[in-house]
Coordinates of C-alpha atoms in Angstrom, one line a residue:
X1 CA 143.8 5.0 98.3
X2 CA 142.8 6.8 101.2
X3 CA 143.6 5.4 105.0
X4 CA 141.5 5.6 107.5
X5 CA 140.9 4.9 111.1
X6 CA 138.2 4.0 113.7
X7 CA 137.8 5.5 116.9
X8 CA 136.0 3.8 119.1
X9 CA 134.9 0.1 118.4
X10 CA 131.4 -0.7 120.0
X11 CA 128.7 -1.8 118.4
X12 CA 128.7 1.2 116.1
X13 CA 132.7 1.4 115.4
X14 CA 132.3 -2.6 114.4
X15 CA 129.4 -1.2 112.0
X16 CA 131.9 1.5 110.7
X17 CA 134.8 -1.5 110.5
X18 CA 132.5 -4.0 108.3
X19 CA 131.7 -1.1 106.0
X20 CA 135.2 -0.1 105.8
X21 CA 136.5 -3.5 105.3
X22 CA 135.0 -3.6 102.1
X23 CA 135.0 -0.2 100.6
X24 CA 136.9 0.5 97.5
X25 CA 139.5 3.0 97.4
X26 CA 140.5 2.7 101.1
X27 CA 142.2 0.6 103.6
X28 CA 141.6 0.7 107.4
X29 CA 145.0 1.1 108.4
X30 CA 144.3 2.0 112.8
X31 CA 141.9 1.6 115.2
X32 CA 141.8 3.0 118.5
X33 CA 139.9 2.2 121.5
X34 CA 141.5 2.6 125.2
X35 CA 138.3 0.4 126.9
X36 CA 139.9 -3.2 127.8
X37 CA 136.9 -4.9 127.6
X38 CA 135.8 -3.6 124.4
X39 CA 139.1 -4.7 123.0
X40 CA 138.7 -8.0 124.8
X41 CA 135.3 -9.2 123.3
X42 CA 135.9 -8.0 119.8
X43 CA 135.9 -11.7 119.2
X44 CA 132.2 -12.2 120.1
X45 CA 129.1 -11.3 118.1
X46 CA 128.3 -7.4 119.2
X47 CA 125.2 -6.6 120.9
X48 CA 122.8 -3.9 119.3
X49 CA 119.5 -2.7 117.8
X50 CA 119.9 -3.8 114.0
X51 CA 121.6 -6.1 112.5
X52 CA 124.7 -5.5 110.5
X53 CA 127.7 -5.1 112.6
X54 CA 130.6 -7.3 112.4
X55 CA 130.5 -10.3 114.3
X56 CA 134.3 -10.5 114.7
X57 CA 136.8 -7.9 114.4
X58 CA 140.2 -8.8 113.3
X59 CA 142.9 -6.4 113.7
X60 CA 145.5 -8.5 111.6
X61 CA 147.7 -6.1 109.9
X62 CA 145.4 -2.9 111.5
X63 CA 147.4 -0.7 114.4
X64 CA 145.5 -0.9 117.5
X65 CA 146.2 2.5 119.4
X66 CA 144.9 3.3 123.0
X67 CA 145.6 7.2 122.7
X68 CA 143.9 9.0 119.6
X69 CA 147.0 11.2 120.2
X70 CA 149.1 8.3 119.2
X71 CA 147.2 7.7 116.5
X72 CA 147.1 10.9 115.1
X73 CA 150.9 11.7 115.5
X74 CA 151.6 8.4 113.7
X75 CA 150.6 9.8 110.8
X76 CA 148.9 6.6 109.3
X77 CA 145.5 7.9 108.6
X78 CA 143.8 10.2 106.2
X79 CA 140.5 10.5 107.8
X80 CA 139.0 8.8 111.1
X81 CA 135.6 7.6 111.9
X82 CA 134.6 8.6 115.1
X83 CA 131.8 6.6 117.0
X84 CA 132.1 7.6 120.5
X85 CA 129.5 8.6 122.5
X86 CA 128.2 11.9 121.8
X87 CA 129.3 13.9 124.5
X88 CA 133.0 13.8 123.1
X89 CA 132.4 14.1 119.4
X90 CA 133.0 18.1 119.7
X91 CA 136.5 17.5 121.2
X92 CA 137.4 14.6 118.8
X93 CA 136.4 16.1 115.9
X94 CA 137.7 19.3 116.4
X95 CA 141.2 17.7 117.5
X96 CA 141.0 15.5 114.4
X97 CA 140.4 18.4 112.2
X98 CA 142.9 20.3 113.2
X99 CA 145.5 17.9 112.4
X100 CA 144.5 18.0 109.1
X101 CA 142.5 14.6 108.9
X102 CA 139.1 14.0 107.0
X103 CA 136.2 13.4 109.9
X104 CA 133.0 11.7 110.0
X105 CA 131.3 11.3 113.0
X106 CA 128.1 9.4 114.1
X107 CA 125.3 11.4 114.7
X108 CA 124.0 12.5 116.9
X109 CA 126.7 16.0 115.8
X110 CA 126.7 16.8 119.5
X111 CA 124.9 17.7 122.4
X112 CA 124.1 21.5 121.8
X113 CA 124.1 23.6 118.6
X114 CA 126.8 25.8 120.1
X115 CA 129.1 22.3 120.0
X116 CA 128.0 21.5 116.5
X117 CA 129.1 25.1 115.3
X118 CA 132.7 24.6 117.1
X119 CA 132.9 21.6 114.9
X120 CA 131.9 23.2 111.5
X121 CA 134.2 26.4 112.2
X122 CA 137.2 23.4 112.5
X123 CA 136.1 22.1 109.5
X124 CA 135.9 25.7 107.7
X125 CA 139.5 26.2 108.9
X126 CA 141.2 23.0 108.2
X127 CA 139.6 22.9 104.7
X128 CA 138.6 19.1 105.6
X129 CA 135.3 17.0 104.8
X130 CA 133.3 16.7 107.9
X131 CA 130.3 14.6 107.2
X132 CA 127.8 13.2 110.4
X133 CA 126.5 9.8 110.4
X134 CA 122.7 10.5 109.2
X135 CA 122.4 7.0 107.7
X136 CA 118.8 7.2 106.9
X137 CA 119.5 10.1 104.3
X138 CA 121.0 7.0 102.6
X139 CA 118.9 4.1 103.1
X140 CA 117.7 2.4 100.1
X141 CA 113.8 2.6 100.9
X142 CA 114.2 6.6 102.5
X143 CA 116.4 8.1 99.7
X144 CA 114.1 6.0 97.1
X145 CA 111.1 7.6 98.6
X146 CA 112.5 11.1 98.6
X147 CA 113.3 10.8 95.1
X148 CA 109.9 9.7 94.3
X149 CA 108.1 13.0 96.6
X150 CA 110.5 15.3 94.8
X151 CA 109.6 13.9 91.1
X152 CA 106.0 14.9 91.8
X153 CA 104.7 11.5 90.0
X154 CA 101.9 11.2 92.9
X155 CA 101.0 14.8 93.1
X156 CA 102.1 16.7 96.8
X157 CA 102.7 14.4 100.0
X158 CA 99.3 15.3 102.0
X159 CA 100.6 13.5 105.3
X160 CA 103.7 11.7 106.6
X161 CA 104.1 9.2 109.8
X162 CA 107.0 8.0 111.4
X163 CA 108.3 5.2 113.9
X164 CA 111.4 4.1 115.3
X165 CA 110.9 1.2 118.3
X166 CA 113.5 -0.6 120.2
X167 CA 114.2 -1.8 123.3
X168 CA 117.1 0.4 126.0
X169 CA 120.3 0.2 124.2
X170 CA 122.0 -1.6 127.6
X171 CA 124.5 -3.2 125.5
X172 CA 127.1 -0.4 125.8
X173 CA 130.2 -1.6 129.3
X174 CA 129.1 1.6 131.2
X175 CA 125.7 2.1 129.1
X176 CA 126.6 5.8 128.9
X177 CA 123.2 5.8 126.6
X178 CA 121.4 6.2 130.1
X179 CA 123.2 9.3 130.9
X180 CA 121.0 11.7 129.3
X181 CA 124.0 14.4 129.7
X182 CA 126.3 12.1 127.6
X183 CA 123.9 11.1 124.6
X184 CA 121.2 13.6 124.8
X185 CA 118.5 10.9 125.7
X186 CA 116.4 8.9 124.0
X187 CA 115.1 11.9 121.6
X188 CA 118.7 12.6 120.8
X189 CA 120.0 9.4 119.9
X190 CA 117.0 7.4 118.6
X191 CA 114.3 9.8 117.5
X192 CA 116.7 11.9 116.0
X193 CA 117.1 9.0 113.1
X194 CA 113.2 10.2 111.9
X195 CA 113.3 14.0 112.6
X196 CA 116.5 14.5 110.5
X197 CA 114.9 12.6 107.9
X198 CA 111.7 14.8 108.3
X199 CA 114.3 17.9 107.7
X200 CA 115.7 16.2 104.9
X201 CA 112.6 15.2 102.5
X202 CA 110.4 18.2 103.7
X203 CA 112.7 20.8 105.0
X204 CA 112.7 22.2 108.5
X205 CA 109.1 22.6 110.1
X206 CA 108.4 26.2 111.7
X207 CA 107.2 24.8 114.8
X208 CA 107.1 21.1 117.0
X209 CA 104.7 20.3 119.5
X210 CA 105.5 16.7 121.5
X211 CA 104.7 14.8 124.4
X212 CA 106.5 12.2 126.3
X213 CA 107.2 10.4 129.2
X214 CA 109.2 11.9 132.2
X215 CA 112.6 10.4 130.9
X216 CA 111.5 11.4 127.5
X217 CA 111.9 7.4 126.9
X218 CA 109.2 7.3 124.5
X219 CA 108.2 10.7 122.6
X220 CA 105.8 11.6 120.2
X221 CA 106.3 15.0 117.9
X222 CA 104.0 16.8 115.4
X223 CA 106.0 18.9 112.9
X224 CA 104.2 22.2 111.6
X225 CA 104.0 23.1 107.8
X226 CA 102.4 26.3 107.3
X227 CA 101.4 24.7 103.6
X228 CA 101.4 21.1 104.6
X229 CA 102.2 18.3 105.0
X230 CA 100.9 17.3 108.2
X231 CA 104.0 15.2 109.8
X232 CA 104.3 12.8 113.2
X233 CA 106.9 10.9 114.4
X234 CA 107.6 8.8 117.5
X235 CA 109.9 6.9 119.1
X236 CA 110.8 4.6 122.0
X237 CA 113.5 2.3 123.7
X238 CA 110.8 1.3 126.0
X239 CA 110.0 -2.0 123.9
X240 CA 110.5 -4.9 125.6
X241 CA 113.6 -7.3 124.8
X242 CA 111.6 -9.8 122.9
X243 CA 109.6 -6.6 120.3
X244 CA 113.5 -6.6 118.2
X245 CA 113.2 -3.5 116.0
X246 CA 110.8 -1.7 113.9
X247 CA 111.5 1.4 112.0
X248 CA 108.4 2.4 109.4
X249 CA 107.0 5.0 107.7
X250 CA 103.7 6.0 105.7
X251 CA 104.0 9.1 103.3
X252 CA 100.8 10.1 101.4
X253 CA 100.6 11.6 98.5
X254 CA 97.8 13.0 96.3
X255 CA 97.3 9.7 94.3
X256 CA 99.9 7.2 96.2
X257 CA 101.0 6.1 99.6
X258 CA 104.3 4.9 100.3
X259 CA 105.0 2.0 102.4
X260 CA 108.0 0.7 104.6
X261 CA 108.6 -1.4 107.8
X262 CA 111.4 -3.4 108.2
X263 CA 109.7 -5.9 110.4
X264 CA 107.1 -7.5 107.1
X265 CA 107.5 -8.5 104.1
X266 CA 107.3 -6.9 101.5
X267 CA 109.0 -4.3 103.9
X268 CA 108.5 -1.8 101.0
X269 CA 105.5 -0.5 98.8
X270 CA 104.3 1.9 96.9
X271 CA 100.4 1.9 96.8
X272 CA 98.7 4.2 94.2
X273 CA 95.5 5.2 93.1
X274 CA 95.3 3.5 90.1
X275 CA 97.2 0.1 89.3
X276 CA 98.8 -2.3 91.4
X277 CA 100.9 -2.2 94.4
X278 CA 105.1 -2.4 93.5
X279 CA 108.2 -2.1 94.7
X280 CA 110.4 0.1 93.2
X281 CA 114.3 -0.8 92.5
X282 CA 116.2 0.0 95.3
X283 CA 120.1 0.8 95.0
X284 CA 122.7 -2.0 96.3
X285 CA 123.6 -1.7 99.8
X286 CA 122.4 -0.2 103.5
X287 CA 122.5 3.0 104.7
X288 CA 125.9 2.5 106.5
X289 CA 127.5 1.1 103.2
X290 CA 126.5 4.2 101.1
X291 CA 127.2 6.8 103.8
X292 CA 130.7 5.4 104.4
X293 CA 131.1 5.1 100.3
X294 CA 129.8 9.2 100.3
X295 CA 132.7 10.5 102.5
X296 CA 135.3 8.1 101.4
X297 CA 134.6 9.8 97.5
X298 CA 134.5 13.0 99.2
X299 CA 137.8 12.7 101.0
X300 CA 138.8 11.1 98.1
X301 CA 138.2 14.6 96.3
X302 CA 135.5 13.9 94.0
X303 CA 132.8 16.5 93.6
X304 CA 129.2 14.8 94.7
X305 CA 125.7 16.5 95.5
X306 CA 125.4 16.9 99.0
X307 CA 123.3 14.7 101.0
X308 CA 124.1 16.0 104.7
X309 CA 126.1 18.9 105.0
X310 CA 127.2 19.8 108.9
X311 CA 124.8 23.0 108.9
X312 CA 121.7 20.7 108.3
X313 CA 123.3 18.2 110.9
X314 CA 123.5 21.2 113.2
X315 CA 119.7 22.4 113.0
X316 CA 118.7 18.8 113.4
X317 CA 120.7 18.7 116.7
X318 CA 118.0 21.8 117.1
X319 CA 115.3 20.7 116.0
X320 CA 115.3 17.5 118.4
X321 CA 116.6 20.0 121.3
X322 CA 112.8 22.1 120.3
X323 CA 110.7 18.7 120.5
X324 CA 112.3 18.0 124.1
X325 CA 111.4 21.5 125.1
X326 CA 108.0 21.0 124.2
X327 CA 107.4 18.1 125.7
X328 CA 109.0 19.3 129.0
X329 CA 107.1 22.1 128.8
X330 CA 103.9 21.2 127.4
X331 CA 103.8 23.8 124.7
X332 CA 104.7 24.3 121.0
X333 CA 107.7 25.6 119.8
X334 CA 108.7 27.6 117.3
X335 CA 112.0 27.0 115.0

């Protein structure tokens, strides 16, 4: 039975609590969070983009810490989840690490490949699992459709879109999400969802031309093959309060297309050449669920196939950091 604690308890760290809450093999035994008002409204329903975060957060029998100091000297924990805002994850991590704790931390890693390698050399040293938060590597309908490009069934994937729409994440007390040097921007903490994806099913493109708007609020990025496919992605917070959420994707393959947005029903296809439409089993649970179950088996010590490893965490920080160049500068750029 591994123990484990949260830091941080917005709308992310209640995500991380429900799926702790009820993952086998550990117990969440501390939480820490040194914002009063956070602390104060963990009784109402969170504010957030998707749906899935606990509505109320009881911390019966849980120690409630201020100080991840305190926490970590009190020995309770095993391993910490860390949603905080980006900006600290290198510090936290690294700190957490060191003391000998299992880490995983939301993505985005950090703000700057040179952070993200300061993390993985902690976790080299310490012998630890660090895994990042890339919860679309897990999700049912993603992971299902990777499975099903890799098995070749359909032939090669030709082309691939992507998008990711929500409105400005102003939930957050001091909406540090508006900072662009705290969470990288829109690009950073959004699009990033679809382009670490885009490095996960097809590998990491050799170049990225992308345009967007001045604050990089909305952005739209072509990722270059040299043998195909041909790949676009885009994403926005721009959506107006009343739009909710959308996150879709079209993959095309030699004799199939594969189908999903969240916003219809049936969110999830696949279409091919010959024969009717269906949707394909899908395993039990979201992408938070099996993420969170992944690193608690790893911490655990069992031996699993890796699904995000930090170094592929780290080149999507650099990848994302290449699609905001081009688009400031109006050019493509290689990887």
């Amino acid at each position: 039975m591994i123990r484990v604690g949260i830091v941080g308890l917005g709308f992310m760290g209640r995500m991380h609590y429900r799926c702790w809450k009820s993952q086998p093999g550990a117990t969440l035994a501390a939480v820490c969070e040194a914002n009063p008002k956070v602390l104060a409204g963990l009784g109402s329903a969170p504010k957030g983009n998707v749906q899935g975060a606990a509505d109320h957060v009881d911390l019966t029998g849980i120690q409630t810490f201020t100080d991840l100091d305190a926490l970590i000297a009190s020995g309770t924990v095993d391993a910490l989840s860390i949603t905080l805002p980006t900006f600290v994850h290198p510090d936290t991590t690294v700190k957490a690490l060191k003391a000998g704790l299992h880490v995983l931390c939301e993505k985005p890693m950090a703000l700057n490949p040179a952070e993200c390698d300061r993390m993985i050399a902690a976790a080299d040293e310490a012998g630890k699992v660090l895994q990042i938060g890339h919860c679309i590597r897990f999700w049912p309908e993603y992971a299902v459709a990777r499975d099903l490009v890799n098995s070749g069934e359909y032939g090669k994937p030709i082309a691939a879109t992507f998008r990711r729409f929500s409105t400005a994440p102003n939930w957050n007390p001091d909406n540090w999400f508006a900072d662009e040097s705290r969470s990288g921007g829109q690009p950073l903490d959004l699009h990033i969802h679809d382009s670490d994806y885009i490095h996960h099913l097809f590998g990491l493109p050799t170049a990225v031309s992308s345009i967007a708007d001045p604050p990089q609020a909305y952005i739209s990025s072509q990722y270059f093959y040299p043998d195909g496919p041909a790949v676009v992605a885009e994403s926005t917070w721009r959506m107006a309060p009343t739009f909710g959420f959308e996150m879709s994707f079209n993959i095309v393959l030699e004799r199939a297309v594969i189908v999903y947005d969240c916003t219809r029903a049936p969110a999830y296809r696949v279409c091919p050449d010959e024969g009717e439409p269906f949707t394909p089993e899908l395993p039990i649970g979201d992408g938070y669920t099996r993420e969170i179950d992944h690193f608690a088996r790893l911490a655990a010590g069992e031996t699993l196939e890796p699904v995000v490893t930090p170094f592929q965490s780290r080149e999507t920080v650099r990848l994302v950091l290449a699609e905001k160049q081009s688009a400031r500068e109006g050019r493509r750029v290689n990887l």
